[in-house]
Short mmCIF file of C-alpha atoms in Angstrom, two decimals:
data_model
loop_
_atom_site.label_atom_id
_atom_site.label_comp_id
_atom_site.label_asym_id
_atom_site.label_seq_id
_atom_site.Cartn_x
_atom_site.Cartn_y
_atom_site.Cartn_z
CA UNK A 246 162.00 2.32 172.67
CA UNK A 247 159.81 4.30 175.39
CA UNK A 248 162.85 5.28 177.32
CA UNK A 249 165.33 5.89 173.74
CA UNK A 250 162.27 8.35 173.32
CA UNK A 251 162.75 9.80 176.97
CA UNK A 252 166.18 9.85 176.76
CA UNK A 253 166.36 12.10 173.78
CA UNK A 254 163.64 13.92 174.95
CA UNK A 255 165.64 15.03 177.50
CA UNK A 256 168.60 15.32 175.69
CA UNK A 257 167.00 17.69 173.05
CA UNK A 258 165.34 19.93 175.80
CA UNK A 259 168.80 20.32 177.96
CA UNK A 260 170.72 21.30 175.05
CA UNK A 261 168.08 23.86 173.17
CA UNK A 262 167.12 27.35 175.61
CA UNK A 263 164.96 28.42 172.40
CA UNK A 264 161.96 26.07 173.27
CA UNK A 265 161.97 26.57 176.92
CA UNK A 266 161.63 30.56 175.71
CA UNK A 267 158.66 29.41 174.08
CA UNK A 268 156.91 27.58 176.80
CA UNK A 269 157.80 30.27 179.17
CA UNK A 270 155.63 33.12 178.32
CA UNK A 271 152.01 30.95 178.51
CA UNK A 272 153.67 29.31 181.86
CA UNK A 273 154.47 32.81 183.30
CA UNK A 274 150.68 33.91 182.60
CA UNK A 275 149.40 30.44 183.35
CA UNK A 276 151.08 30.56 187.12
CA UNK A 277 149.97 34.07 187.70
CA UNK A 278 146.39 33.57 186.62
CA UNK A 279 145.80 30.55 189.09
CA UNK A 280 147.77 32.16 192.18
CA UNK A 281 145.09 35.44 192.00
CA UNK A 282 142.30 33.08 191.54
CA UNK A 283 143.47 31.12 194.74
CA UNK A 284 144.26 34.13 196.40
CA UNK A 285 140.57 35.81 196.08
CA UNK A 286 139.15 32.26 196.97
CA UNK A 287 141.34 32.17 199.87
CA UNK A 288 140.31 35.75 200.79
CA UNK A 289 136.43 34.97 200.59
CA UNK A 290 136.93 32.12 203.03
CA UNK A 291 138.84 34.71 205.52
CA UNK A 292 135.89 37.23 205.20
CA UNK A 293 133.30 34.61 205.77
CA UNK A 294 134.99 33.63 208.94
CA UNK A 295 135.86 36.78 209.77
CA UNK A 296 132.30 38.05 209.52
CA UNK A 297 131.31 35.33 211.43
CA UNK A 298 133.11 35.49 214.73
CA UNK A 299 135.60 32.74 213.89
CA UNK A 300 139.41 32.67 215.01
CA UNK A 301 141.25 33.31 211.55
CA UNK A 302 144.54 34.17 212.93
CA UNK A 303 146.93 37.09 212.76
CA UNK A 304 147.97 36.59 208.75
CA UNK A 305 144.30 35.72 207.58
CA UNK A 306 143.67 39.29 209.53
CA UNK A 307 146.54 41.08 207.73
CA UNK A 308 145.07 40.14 204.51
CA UNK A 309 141.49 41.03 205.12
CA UNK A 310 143.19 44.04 206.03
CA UNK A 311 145.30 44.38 202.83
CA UNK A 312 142.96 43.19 200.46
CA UNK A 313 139.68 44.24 201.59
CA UNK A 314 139.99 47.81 203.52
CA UNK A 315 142.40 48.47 200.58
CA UNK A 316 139.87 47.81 197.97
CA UNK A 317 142.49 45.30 196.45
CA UNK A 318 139.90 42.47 195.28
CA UNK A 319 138.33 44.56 192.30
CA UNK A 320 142.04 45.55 191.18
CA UNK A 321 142.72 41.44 191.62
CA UNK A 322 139.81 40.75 189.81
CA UNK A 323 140.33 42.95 186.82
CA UNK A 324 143.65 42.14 186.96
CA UNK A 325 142.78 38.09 186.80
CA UNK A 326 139.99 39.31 183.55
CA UNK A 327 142.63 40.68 181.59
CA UNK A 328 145.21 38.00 182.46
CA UNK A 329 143.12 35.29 181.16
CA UNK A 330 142.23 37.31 178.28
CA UNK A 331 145.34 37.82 176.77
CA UNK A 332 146.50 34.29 178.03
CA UNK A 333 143.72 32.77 175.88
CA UNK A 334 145.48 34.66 172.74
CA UNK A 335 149.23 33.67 173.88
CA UNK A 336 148.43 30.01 174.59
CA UNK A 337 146.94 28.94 171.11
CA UNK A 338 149.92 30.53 169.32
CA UNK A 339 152.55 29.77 171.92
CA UNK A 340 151.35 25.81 171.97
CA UNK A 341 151.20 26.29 167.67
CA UNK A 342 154.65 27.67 167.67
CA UNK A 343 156.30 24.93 169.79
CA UNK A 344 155.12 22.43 167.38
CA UNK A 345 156.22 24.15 164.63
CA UNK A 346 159.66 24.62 165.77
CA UNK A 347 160.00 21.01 166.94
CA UNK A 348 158.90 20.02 163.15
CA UNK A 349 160.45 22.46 161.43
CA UNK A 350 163.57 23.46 163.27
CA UNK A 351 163.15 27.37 161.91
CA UNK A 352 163.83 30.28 164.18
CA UNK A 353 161.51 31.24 167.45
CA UNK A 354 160.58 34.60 165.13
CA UNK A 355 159.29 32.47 162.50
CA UNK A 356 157.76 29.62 164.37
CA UNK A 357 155.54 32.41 166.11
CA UNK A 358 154.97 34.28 162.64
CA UNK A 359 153.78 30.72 161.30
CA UNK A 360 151.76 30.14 164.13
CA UNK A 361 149.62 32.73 163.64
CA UNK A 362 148.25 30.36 160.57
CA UNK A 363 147.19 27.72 163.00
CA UNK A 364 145.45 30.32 165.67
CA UNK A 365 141.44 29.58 165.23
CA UNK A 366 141.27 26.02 165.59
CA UNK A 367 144.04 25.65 168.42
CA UNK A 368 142.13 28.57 169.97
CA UNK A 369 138.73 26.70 169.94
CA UNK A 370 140.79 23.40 170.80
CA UNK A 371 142.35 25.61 173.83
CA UNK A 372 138.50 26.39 175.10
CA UNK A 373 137.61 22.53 174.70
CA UNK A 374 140.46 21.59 176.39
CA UNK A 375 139.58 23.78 179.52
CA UNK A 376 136.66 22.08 181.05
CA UNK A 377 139.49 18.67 181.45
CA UNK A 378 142.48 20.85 182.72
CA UNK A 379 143.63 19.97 185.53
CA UNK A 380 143.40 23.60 187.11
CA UNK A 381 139.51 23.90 186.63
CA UNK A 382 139.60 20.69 188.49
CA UNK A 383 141.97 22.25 191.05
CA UNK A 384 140.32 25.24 191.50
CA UNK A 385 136.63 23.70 191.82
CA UNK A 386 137.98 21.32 194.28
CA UNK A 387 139.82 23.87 196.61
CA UNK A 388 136.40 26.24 196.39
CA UNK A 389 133.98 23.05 197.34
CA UNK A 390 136.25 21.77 200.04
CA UNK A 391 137.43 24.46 201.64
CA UNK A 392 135.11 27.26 201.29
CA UNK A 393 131.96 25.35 201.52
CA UNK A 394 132.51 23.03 203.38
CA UNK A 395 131.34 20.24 201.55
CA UNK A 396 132.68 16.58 201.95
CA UNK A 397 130.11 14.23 201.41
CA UNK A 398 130.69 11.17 199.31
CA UNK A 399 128.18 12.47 196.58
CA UNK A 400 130.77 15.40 195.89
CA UNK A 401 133.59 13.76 196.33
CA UNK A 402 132.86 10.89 194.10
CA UNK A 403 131.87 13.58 191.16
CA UNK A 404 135.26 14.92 191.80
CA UNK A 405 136.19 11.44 191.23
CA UNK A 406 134.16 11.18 188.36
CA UNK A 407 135.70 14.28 187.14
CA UNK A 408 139.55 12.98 187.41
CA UNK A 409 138.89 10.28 185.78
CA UNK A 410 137.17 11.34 182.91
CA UNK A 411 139.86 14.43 182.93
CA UNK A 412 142.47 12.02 182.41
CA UNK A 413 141.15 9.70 180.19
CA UNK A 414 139.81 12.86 177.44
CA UNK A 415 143.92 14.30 177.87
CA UNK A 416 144.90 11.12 176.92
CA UNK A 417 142.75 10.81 174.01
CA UNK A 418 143.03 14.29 172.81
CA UNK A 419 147.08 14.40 173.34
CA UNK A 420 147.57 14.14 169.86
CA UNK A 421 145.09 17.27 168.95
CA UNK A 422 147.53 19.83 168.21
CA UNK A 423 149.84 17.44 166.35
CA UNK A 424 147.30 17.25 163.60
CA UNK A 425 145.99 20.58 163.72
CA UNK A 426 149.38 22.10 162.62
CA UNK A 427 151.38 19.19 161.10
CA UNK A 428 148.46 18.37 158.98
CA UNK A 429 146.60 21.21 158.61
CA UNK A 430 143.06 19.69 160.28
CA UNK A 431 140.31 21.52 162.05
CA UNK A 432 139.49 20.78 165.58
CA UNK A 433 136.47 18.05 165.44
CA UNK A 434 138.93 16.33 162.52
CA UNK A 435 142.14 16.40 164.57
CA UNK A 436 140.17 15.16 167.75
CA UNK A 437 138.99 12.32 166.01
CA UNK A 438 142.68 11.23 164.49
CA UNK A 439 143.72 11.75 168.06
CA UNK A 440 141.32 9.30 169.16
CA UNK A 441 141.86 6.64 166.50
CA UNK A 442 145.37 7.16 167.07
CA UNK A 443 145.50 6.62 170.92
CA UNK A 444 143.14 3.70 170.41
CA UNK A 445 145.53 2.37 167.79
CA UNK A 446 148.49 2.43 170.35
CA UNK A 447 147.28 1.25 173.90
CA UNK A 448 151.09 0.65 174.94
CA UNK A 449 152.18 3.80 174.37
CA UNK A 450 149.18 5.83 175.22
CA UNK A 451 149.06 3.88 178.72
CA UNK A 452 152.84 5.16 179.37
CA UNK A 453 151.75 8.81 178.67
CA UNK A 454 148.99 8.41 181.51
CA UNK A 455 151.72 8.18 183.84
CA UNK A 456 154.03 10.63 182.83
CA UNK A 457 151.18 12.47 182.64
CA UNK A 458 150.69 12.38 186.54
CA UNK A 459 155.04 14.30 186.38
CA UNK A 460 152.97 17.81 185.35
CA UNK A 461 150.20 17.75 187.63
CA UNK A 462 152.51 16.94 190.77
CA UNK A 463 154.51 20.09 189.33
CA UNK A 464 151.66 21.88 189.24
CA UNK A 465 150.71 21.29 193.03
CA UNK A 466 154.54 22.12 193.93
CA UNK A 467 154.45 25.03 192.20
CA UNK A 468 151.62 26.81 194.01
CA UNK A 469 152.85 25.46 197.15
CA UNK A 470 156.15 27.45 196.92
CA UNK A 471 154.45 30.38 195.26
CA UNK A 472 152.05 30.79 197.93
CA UNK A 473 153.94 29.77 200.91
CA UNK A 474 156.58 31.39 201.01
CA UNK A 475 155.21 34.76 201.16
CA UNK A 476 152.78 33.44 203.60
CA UNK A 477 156.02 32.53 205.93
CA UNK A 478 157.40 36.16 205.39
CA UNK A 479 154.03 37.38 206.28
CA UNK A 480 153.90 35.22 209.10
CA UNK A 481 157.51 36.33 210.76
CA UNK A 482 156.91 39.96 210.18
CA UNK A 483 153.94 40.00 211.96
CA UNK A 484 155.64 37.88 214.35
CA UNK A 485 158.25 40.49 214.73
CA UNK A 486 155.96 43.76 214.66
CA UNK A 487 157.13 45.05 211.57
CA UNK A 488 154.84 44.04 208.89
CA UNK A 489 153.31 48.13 208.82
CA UNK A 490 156.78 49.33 207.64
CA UNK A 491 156.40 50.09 203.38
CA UNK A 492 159.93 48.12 202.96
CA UNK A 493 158.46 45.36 204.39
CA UNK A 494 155.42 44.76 202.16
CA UNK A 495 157.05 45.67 199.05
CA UNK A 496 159.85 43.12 200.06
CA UNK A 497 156.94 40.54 200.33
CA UNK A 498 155.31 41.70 197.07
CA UNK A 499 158.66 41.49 195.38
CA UNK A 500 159.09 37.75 196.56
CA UNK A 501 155.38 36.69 195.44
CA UNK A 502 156.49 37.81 192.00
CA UNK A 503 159.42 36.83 192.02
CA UNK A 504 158.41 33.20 192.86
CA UNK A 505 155.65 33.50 190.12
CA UNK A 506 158.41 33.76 187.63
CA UNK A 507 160.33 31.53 189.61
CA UNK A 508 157.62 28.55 189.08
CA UNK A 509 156.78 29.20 185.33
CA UNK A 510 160.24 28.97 184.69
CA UNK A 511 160.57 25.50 186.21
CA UNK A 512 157.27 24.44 184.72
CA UNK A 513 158.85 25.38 181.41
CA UNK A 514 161.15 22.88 181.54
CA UNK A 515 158.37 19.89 182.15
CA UNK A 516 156.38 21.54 179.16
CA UNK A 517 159.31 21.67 177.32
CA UNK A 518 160.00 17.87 177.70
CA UNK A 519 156.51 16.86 177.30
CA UNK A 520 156.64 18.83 174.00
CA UNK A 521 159.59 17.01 172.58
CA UNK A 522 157.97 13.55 174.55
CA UNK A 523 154.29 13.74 172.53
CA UNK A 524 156.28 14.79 169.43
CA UNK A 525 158.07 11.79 169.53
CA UNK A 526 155.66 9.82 170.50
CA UNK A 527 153.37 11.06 167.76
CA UNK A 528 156.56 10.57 164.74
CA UNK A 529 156.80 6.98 166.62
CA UNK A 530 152.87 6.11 166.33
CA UNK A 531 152.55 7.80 162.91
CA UNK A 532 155.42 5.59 161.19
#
């Protein structure tokens, strides 16, 4: 039955562009949103060593250069405010409107317009739902380790801690949004139908942990070829001397973005499936 449900899953999500439309626009925003927040983090570590003496090497120069002397960061950080900002208004509809048009097969226009309906409590479910994400996770762990420094086994087994319990809340929240827009319940109600639910089906629930693991290795991928590719371009053109010309940089700002859209586009495609995965799931569990 598990892989029927895959199967079709798949199936459904090759064969309909309307949903990966959907889950586009919060992946684009979600993508961009966590490349400037590594990017200033990654900056901050280059100024610290920087200021103190420390080899950094002839990129990690270029963009203390860039960044700093350019006064880049404060554009990069209002940029980041008002990226998360309208991302936290996009998400709860965009996540409302997928279900929607999975139940209700109507047009993208009108699973957004319905959406609209469901905004409050998948908003406040959204907020909830951000202290387990994986990218708070990602991001607090990239800041400890490599900005500060800090590897004892104290932090590293809260960062344990922190996994696991990350994992295990997903799991028993997964069904959240199901309720909260097929059945009309607030958040604290749909959490605990979620729970009773997941508890209810073990089997199933256990399967979704490790399917589970499918977005968070995209995740990882997806930085890595957002980030390091323009870091190799930066790299050669210094290499060659002619990182100063304008062409140059804009060619290298071009890719960055470029690759942003690049990677929410792919990670549309694993939201996409998980969408019409949980849905099933949920139909499977419910009957």
């Amino acid at each position: 039955m598990h892989k029927d449900i895959i199967k079709r899953s798949i199936q459904h999500m090759s064969s309909d562009a309307n949903i990966i439309r959907i889950t586009f626009l919060t992946s684009f925003f979600h993508s961009l949103i966590v490349t400037l927040l590594l990017i200033l983090h990654t900056n901050k570590l280059f100024v610290n060593h920087y200021e103190n003496g420390l080899y950094i090497g002839k990129i990690a120069e270029f963009l203390i250069w860039e960044i700093n002397k350019n006064h880049v960061v404060a554009w990069v950080i209002g940029i980041t405010i008002v990226l998360f900002f309208f991302y936290s208004f996009v998400y709860p509809i965009g996540q409302a409107a997928v279900i929607h048009y999975l139940h209700w097969q109507k047009s993208i226009r009108h699973s957004l317009k319905a959406a609209m309906n469901y905004f409050f409590p998948m908003f406040e479910y959204g907020f909830v739902s951000l202290v387990f994400s994986p990218i708070s996770l990602f991001i607090s762990a990239y800041k400890v380790f490599l900005l500060d420094n800090v590897t004892s086994l104290r932090v590293v087994s809260l960062f344990l801690i922190w996994f696991i319990l990350m994992v295990l809340i997903n799991t028993l929240k997964i069904y959240t949004r199901y309720f909260i827009v097929l059945q009309q319940m607030w958040v604290s109600d749909a959490i605990k139908a979620s729970f009773i639910t997941v508890f209810g089906s073990f089997k199933e629930t256990y399967r979704y942990m490790k399917m589970q693991t499918l977005l968070l290795i995209n995740f990882s991928l997806n930085i890595v070829l957002i980030i390091g590719i323009p870091i190799l371009l930066m790299y050669l053109s210094i290499s060659w001397g002619i990182i100063n010309f304008w062409w140059v940089k804009s060619l290298v700002y071009l890719v960055f973005f470029l690759l942003v859209i690049f990677g929410a586009y792919m990670s549309s495609f694993i939201r996409a499936f998980f969408a019409y995965y949980w849905y099933e799931m949920y139909n499977k569990i419910k009957k």
